[in-house]
Short mmCIF file of C-alpha atoms in Angstrom, two decimals:
data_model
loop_
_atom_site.label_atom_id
_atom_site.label_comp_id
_atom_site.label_asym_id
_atom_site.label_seq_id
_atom_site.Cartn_x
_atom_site.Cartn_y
_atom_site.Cartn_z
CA UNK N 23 -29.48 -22.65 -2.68
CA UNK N 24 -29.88 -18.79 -1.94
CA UNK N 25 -29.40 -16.42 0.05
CA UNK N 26 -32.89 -15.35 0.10
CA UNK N 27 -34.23 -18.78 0.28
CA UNK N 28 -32.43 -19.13 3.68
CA UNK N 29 -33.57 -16.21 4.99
CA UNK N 30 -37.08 -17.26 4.12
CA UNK N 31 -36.60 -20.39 6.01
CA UNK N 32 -35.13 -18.42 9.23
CA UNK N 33 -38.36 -16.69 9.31
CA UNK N 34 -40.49 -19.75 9.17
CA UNK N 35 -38.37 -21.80 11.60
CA UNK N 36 -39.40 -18.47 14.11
CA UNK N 37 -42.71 -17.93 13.30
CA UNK N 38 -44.01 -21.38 12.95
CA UNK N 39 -46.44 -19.73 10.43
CA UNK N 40 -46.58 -19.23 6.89
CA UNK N 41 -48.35 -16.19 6.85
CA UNK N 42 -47.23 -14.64 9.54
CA UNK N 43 -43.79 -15.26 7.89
CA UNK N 44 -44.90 -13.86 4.49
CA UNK N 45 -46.23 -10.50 6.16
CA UNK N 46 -42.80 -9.81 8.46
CA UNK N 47 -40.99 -10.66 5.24
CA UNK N 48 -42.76 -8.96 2.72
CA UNK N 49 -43.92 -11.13 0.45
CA UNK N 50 -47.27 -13.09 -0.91
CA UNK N 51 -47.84 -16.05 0.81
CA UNK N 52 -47.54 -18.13 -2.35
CA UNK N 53 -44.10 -17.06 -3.30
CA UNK N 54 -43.37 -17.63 0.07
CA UNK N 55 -44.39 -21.60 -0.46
CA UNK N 56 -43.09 -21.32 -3.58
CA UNK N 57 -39.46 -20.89 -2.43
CA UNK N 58 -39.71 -23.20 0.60
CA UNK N 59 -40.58 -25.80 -1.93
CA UNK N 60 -37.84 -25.20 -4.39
CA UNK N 61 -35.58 -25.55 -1.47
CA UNK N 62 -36.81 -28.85 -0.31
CA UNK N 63 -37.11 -29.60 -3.63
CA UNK N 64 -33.14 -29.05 -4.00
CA UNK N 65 -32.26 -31.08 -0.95
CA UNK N 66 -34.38 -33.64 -1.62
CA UNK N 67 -36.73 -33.98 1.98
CA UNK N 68 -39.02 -31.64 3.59
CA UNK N 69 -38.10 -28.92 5.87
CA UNK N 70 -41.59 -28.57 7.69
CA UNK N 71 -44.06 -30.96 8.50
CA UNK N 72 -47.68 -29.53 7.86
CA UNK N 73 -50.24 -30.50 10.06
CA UNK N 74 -53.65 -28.96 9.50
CA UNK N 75 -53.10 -24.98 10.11
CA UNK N 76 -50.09 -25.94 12.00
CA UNK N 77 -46.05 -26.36 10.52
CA UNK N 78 -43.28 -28.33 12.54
CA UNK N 79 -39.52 -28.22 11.65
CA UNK N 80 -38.53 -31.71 10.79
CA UNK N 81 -35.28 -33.71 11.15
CA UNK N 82 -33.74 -32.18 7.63
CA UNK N 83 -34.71 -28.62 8.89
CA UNK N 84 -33.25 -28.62 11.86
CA UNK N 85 -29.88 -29.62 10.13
CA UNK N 86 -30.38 -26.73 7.77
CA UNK N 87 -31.31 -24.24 10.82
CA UNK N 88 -27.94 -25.12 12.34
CA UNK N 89 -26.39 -24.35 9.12
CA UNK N 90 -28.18 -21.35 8.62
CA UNK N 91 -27.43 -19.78 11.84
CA UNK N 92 -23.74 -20.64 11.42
CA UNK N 93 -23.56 -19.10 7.86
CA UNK N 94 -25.89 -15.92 8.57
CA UNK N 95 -23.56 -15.54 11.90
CA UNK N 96 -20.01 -15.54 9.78
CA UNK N 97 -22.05 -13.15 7.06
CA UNK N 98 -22.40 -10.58 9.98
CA UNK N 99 -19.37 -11.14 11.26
CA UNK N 100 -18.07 -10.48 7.12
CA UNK N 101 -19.72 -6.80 7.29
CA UNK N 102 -18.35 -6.29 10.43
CA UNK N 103 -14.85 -6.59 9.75
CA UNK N 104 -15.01 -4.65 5.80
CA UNK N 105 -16.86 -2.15 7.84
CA UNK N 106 -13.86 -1.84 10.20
CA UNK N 107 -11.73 -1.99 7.01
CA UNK N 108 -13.73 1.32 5.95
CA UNK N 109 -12.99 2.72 9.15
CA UNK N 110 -9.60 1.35 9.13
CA UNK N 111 -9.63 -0.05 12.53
CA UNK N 112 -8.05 -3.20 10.97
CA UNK N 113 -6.19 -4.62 8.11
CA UNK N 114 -2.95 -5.39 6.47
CA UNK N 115 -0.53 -2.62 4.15
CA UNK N 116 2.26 -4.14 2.55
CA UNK N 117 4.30 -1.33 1.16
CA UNK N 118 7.42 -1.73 -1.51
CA UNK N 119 10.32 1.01 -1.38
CA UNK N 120 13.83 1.49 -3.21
CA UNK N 121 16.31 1.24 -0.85
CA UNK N 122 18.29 4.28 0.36
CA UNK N 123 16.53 7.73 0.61
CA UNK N 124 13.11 6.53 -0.28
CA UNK N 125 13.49 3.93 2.15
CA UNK N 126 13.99 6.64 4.93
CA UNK N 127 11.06 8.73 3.60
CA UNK N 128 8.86 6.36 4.22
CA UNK N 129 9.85 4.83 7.37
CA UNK N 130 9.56 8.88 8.93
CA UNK N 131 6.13 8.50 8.54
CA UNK N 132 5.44 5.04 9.76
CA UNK N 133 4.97 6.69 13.92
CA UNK N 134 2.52 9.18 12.32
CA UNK N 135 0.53 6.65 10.62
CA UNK N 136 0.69 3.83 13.71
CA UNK N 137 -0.37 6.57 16.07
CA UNK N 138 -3.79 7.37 13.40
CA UNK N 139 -4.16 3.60 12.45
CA UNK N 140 -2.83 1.61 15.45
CA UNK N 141 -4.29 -1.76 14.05
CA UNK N 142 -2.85 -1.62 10.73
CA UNK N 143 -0.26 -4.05 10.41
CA UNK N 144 2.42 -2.36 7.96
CA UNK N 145 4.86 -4.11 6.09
CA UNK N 146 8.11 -2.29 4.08
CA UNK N 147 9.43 -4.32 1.85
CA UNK N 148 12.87 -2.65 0.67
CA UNK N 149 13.69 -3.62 -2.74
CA UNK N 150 15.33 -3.00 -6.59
CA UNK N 151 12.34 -4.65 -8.15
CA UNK N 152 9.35 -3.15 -6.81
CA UNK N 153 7.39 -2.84 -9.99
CA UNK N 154 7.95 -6.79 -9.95
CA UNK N 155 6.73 -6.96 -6.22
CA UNK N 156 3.37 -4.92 -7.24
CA UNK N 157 2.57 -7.24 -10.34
CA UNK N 158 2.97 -10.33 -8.10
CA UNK N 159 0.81 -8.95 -5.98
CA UNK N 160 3.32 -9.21 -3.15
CA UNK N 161 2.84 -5.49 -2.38
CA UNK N 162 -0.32 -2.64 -2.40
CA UNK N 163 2.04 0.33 -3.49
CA UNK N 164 5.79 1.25 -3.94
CA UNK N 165 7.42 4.33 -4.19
CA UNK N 166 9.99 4.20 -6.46
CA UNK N 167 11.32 6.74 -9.65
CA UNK N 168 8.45 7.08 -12.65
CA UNK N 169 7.21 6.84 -14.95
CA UNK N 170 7.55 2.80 -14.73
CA UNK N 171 6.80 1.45 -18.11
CA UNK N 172 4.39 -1.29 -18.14
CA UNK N 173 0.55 -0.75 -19.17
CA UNK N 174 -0.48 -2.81 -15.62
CA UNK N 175 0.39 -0.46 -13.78
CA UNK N 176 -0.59 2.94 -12.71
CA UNK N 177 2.04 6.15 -11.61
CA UNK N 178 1.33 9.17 -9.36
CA UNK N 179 3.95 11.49 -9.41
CA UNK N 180 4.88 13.34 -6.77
CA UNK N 181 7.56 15.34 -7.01
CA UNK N 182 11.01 15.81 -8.96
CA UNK N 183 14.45 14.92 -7.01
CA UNK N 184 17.02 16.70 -7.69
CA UNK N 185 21.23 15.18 -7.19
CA UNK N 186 23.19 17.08 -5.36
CA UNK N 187 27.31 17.51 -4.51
CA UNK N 188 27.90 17.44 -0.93
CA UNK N 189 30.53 18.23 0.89
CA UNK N 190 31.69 18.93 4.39
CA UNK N 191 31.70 23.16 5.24
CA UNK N 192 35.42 23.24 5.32
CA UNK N 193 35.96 21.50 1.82
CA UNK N 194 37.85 23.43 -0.58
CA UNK N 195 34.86 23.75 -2.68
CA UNK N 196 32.16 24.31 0.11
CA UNK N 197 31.98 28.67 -1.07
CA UNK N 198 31.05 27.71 -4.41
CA UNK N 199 27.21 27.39 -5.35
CA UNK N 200 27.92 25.17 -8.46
CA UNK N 201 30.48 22.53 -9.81
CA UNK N 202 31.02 21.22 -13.46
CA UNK N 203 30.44 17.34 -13.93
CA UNK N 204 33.78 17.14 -14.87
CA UNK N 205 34.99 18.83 -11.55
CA UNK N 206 33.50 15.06 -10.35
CA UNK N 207 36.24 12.69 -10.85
CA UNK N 208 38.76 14.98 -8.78
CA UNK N 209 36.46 14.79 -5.72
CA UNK N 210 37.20 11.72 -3.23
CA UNK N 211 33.23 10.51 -3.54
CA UNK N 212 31.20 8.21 -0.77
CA UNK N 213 28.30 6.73 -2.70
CA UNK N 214 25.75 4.21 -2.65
CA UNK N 215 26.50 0.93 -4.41
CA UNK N 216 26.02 0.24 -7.76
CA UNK N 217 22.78 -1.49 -7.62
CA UNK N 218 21.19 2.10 -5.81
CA UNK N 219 19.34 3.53 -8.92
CA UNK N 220 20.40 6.68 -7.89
CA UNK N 221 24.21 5.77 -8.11
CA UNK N 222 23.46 3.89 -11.46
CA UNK N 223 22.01 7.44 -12.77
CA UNK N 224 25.14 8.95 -11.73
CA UNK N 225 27.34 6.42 -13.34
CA UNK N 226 24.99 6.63 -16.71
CA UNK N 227 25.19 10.43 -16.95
CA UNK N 228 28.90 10.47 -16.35
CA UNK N 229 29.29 7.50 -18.78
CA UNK N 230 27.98 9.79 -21.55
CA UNK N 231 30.34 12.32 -21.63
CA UNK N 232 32.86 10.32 -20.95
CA UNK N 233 33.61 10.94 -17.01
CA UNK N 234 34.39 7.93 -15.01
CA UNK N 235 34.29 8.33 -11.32
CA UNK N 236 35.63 5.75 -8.96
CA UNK N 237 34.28 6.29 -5.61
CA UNK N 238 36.61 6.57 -2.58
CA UNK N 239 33.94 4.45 -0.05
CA UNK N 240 31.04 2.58 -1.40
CA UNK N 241 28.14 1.92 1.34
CA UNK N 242 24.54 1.27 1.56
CA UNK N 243 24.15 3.28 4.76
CA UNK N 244 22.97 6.69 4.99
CA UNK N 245 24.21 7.47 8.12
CA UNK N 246 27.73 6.15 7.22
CA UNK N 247 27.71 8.67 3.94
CA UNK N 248 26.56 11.64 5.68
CA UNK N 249 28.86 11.14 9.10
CA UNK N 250 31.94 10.55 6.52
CA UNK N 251 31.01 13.73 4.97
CA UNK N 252 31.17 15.48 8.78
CA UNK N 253 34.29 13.93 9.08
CA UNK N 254 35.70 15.63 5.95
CA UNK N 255 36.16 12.74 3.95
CA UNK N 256 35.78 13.73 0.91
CA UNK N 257 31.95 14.42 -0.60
CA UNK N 258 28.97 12.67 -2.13
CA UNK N 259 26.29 13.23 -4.72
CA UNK N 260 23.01 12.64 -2.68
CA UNK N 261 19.50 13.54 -3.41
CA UNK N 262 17.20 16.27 -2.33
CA UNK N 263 14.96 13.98 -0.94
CA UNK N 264 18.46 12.77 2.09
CA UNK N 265 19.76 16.20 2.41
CA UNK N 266 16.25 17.51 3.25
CA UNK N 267 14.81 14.47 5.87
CA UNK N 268 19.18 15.34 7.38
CA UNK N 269 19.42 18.65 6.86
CA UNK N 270 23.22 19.09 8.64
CA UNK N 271 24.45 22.37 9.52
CA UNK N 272 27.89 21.27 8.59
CA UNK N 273 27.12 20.28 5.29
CA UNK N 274 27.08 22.52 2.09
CA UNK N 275 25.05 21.44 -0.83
CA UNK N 276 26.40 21.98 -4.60
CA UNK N 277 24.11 22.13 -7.90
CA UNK N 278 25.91 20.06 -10.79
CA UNK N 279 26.18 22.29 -14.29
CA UNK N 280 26.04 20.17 -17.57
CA UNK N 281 24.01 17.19 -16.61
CA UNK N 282 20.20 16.29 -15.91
CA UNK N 283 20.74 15.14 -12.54
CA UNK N 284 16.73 15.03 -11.60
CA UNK N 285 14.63 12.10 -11.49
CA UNK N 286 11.02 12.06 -10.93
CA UNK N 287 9.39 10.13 -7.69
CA UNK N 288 6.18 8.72 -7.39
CA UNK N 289 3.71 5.88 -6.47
CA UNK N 290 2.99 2.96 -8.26
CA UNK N 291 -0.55 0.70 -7.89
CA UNK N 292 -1.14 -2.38 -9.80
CA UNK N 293 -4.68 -1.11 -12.06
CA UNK N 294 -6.18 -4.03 -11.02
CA UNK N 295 -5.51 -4.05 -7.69
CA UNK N 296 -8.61 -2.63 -5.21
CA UNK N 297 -6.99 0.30 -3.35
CA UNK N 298 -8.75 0.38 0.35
CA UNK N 299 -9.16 3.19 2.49
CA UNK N 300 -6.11 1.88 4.32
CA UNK N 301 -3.80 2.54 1.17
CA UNK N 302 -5.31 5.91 0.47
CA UNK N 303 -4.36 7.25 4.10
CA UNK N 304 -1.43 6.61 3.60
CA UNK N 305 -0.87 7.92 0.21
CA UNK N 306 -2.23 11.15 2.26
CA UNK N 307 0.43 10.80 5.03
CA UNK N 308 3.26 10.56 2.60
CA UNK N 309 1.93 13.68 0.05
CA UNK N 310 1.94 15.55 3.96
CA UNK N 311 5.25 14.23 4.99
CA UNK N 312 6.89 15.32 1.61
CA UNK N 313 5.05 18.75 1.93
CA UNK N 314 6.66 19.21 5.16
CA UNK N 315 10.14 18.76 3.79
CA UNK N 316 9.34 20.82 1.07
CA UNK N 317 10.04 18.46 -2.01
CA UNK N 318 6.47 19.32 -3.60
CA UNK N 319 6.68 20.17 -7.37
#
């Protein structure tokens, strides 16, 4: 049963005439028969009765005009709603996130983006294994550090992030532009917890020459880190990407000598994954928010 063949019938059922069916449709008479037959054909009992010149919808037809109004009805109602989706007057974003400083970039655009796309229901799903989220197809995006390995899915880039010293403007070291890494483990350090990529970076790079740091405070929360720092207690290693969405007056920001301490951030699709209007405006609202704080390569 087709599409086409339904619509065919539609016409019939309002016409009450084969030819005057044919002509509003289009089509020769005969393929117009021809259709209406292969559909009877298919359900096994007539859809018109023909009497003389004249046609009547029978019992069967009827059923199938019910059916056919109910089907063509949701099939409106289907380009409708994508069409909405186009416009993005509707629709679902699921969005995956590291925790920490990522986390917080993307949640500083969320008022821009509910104020453009009020219908949009958003979902941030803050997590370690967002690369795992995006094959499962739990999630539509994630921004997370790249390149992630794994020929399923796609990276954008957008910018490198740099790690930083921080320190409170009365700190011993707060005059100085630089520090060694060795200058490090001497420093009473708040950082994130060891399952914070950022913190296992740190941990890596000061692994390799031989540097072990024990942190004085160890919390998840960014407000914690940067209102211990205020306080004077002690300093942290924090990313461009916090120091810039904070930027304290009472804070002084060091450059580490002797060690890569940049990672690259970026967005992650699954290639198989359909990316809607919806995903793309926001992929545009985040490349503007990251603009504004001036961490574009």
């Amino acid at each position: 049963m087709e599409i086409r063949q339904l619509e065919y019938f539609m016409e019939i059922c309002h016409e009450l005439h084969f030819t005057r069916a044919s002509e509003k449709l289009g089509v020769t008479q005969p393929t117009l028969s021809h259709q209406i037959k292969a559909l009877e054909d298919e359900l096994g009992l007539p859809l018109f009765d023909r009497i003389g010149k004249k046609i009547a919808i029978t019992e069967a037809g009827f059923i199938l005009l019910k059916h056919c109004q109910t089907v063509f009805h949701s099939l409106e109602s289907v380009r409708e709603e994508i069409q909405e989706l186009q416009e993005i007057k509707r629709g679902r974003l699921a969005v995956g996130v590291l925790p920490g400083e990522l986390n917080s970039l993307v949640c500083r655009l969320l008022p821009d983006f509910h104020d453009a796309y009020s219908e949009v229901q958003v979902r941030i799903i803050t997590a370690d294994n967002v690369a795992e989220r995006l094959l499962h197809n739990e999630i539509d995006l994630a921004l997370t550090i790249t390149p992630v390995h794994d020929e399923r899915i796609d990276s954008q880039p957008l910018y490198d992030d740099v790690l930083y010293l921080v320190v409170n403007a009365d700190h011993p070291l707060a005059e100085r532009t630089q520090v060694s890494l060795g200058d490090l483990k001497d420093i009473s350090l708040v950082l994130f917890p060891e399952n914070y990529q950022c913190r296992q970076q740190i941990d890596a790079i000061c692994s390799l020459r031989n540097i072990h740091i024990r942190p004085a405070i160890e919390t998840d929360s960014i407000e914690t880190i940067i209102s211990l720092i205020e306080a004077g207690v002690g300093g942290s290693i924090l990313s461009e990407t916090l120091i810039k969405q904070w930027n304290r007056p009472g804070i002084r920001t060091l450059s580490i000598e002797e060690a890569p301490f940049s990672r690259q951030v970026g967005l992650i699709y699954h290639k198989e994954k359909y990316r809607g209007q919806t995903v793309l405006k926001f992929t545009e609202l985040l490349q503007e928010q990251i603009r504004k704080l001036g961490l574009s390569n």
